[in-house]
Amino acid sequence: MILDVSRGHIRVKIGNRVVTVQGEMFFPGNDKLGFVVFSDSIKFWDPPDQTSPVLSSEKNLILDDIRADFDRGGHTLEIE
């Protein structure tokens, strides 16, 4: 579940953990939001779990969650 979107990040909650994913917002038109996600920035969970690395399978869940939320809203998502 997306908790927060800003110009430079998306905060996502998966289970009982939160992760901040770096990226860049853009506006593709039609009053919709666009966001480029920098997938390499997904390395560790946010506090209090900051010492726990994000596993590859968890990273896929995070990206799938963001993608699903963006698709539901008709927004554009690019993953780099």
CSV table of N, CA and C in Angstrom, one decimal, residues 10-54:
chain,number,residue,atom,x,y,z
A,10,ILE,N,8.5,7.5,-3.1
A,10,ILE,CA,7.2,6.8,-2.7
A,10,ILE,C,7.5,6.0,-1.5
A,11,ARG,N,6.6,6.1,-0.5
A,11,ARG,CA,6.7,5.3,0.7
A,11,ARG,C,5.7,4.2,0.6
A,12,VAL,N,6.1,3.0,0.8
A,12,VAL,CA,5.2,1.8,0.6
A,12,VAL,C,5.2,1.0,1.9
A,13,LYS,N,4.0,0.5,2.3
A,13,LYS,CA,3.9,-0.4,3.4
A,13,LYS,C,3.6,-1.8,2.9
A,14,ILE,N,4.5,-2.8,3.2
A,14,ILE,CA,4.2,-4.2,2.9
A,14,ILE,C,4.2,-4.9,4.2
A,15,GLY,N,3.1,-5.6,4.5
A,15,GLY,CA,3.0,-6.2,5.8
A,15,GLY,C,3.1,-5.2,6.9
A,16,ASN,N,4.1,-5.4,7.8
A,16,ASN,CA,4.3,-4.5,8.9
A,16,ASN,C,5.5,-3.6,8.8
A,17,ARG,N,6.1,-3.6,7.5
A,17,ARG,CA,7.3,-2.8,7.3
A,17,ARG,C,7.0,-1.7,6.2
A,18,VAL,N,7.8,-0.7,6.3
A,18,VAL,CA,7.7,0.4,5.4
A,18,VAL,C,9.1,0.6,4.7
A,19,VAL,N,9.0,1.0,3.4
A,19,VAL,CA,10.2,1.2,2.6
A,19,VAL,C,10.0,2.5,1.8
A,20,THR,N,11.1,3.3,1.7
A,20,THR,CA,11.1,4.5,0.9
A,20,THR,C,11.8,4.2,-0.4
A,21,VAL,N,11.1,4.4,-1.5
A,21,VAL,CA,11.6,4.1,-2.8
A,21,VAL,C,11.9,5.4,-3.5
A,22,GLN,N,13.2,5.6,-3.9
A,22,GLN,CA,13.6,6.9,-4.5
A,22,GLN,C,13.1,6.9,-6.0
A,23,GLY,N,12.9,8.1,-6.5
A,23,GLY,CA,12.5,8.2,-7.9
A,23,GLY,C,12.2,9.7,-8.3
A,24,GLU,N,11.5,9.9,-9.3
A,24,GLU,CA,11.2,11.3,-9.8
A,24,GLU,C,9.8,11.3,-10.4
A,25,MET,N,9.0,12.3,-9.9
A,25,MET,CA,7.7,12.5,-10.3
A,25,MET,C,7.7,13.3,-11.7
A,26,PHE,N,6.8,13.0,-12.5
A,26,PHE,CA,6.6,13.7,-13.8
A,26,PHE,C,5.1,13.8,-14.1
A,27,PHE,N,4.7,14.6,-15.0
A,27,PHE,CA,3.3,14.8,-15.3
A,27,PHE,C,3.1,14.5,-16.8
A,28,PRO,N,2.6,13.3,-17.1
A,28,PRO,CA,2.4,12.9,-18.5
A,28,PRO,C,1.2,13.6,-19.3
A,29,GLY,N,0.4,14.3,-18.5
A,29,GLY,CA,-0.8,14.9,-19.1
A,29,GLY,C,-2.1,14.3,-18.7
A,30,ASN,N,-3.2,14.8,-19.1
A,30,ASN,CA,-4.5,14.3,-18.8
A,30,ASN,C,-4.8,14.3,-17.3
A,31,ASP,N,-4.2,15.2,-16.6
A,31,ASP,CA,-4.3,15.3,-15.1
A,31,ASP,C,-3.9,14.1,-14.4
A,32,LYS,N,-3.0,13.3,-14.9
A,32,LYS,CA,-2.5,12.1,-14.2
A,32,LYS,C,-1.1,12.3,-13.8
A,33,LEU,N,-0.7,11.4,-12.9
A,33,LEU,CA,0.6,11.5,-12.3
A,33,LEU,C,1.5,10.4,-12.9
A,34,GLY,N,2.8,10.8,-13.1
A,34,GLY,CA,3.8,9.8,-13.6
A,34,GLY,C,4.9,9.8,-12.6
A,35,PHE,N,5.6,8.6,-12.5
A,35,PHE,CA,6.7,8.5,-11.6
A,35,PHE,C,7.7,7.5,-12.1
A,36,VAL,N,8.9,7.8,-12.1
A,36,VAL,CA,10.0,6.9,-12.4
A,36,VAL,C,10.6,6.4,-11.1
A,37,VAL,N,10.6,5.1,-10.9
A,37,VAL,CA,11.1,4.5,-9.7
A,37,VAL,C,12.5,4.0,-10.0
A,38,PHE,N,13.4,4.4,-9.1
A,38,PHE,CA,14.8,3.9,-9.2
A,38,PHE,C,14.9,2.6,-8.3
A,39,SER,N,14.7,1.5,-9.0
A,39,SER,CA,14.7,0.2,-8.3
A,39,SER,C,15.9,-0.1,-7.5
A,40,ASP,N,17.1,0.4,-8.0
A,40,ASP,CA,18.3,0.2,-7.2
A,40,ASP,C,18.4,0.8,-5.9
A,41,SER,N,17.4,1.8,-5.6
A,41,SER,CA,17.4,2.5,-4.3
A,41,SER,C,16.7,1.6,-3.3
A,42,ILE,N,16.1,0.5,-3.7
A,42,ILE,CA,15.4,-0.3,-2.7
A,42,ILE,C,16.4,-1.3,-2.1
A,43,LYS,N,16.9,-0.9,-1.0
A,43,LYS,CA,18.0,-1.8,-0.3
A,43,LYS,C,17.6,-2.2,1.1
A,44,PHE,N,17.1,-1.2,1.9
A,44,PHE,CA,16.8,-1.5,3.3
A,44,PHE,C,15.5,-1.0,3.6
A,45,TRP,N,14.8,-1.6,4.6
A,45,TRP,CA,13.6,-1.1,5.1
A,45,TRP,C,13.8,0.2,5.9
A,46,ASP,N,12.7,0.9,6.1
A,46,ASP,CA,12.8,2.2,6.9
A,46,ASP,C,12.8,1.8,8.4
A,47,PRO,N,13.2,2.7,9.3
A,47,PRO,CA,13.2,2.5,10.7
A,47,PRO,C,11.8,2.1,11.2
A,48,PRO,N,11.7,1.2,12.1
A,48,PRO,CA,12.8,0.6,12.9
A,48,PRO,C,13.5,-0.6,12.4
A,49,ASP,N,13.2,-0.9,11.1
A,49,ASP,CA,13.8,-2.1,10.4
A,49,ASP,C,15.0,-1.8,9.5
A,50,GLN,N,15.6,-0.7,9.7
A,50,GLN,CA,16.6,-0.2,8.8
A,50,GLN,C,17.9,-1.1,8.7
A,51,THR,N,18.0,-2.0,9.6
A,51,THR,CA,19.2,-3.0,9.5
A,51,THR,C,18.8,-4.2,8.7
A,52,SER,N,17.5,-4.3,8.3
A,52,SER,CA,17.1,-5.5,7.5
A,52,SER,C,17.1,-5.2,6.0
A,53,PRO,N,17.9,-5.9,5.3
A,53,PRO,CA,17.9,-5.7,3.8
A,53,PRO,C,16.6,-6.1,3.2
A,54,VAL,N,16.2,-5.5,2.1
A,54,VAL,CA,15.1,-5.9,1.3
A,54,VAL,C,15.5,-7.0,0.4
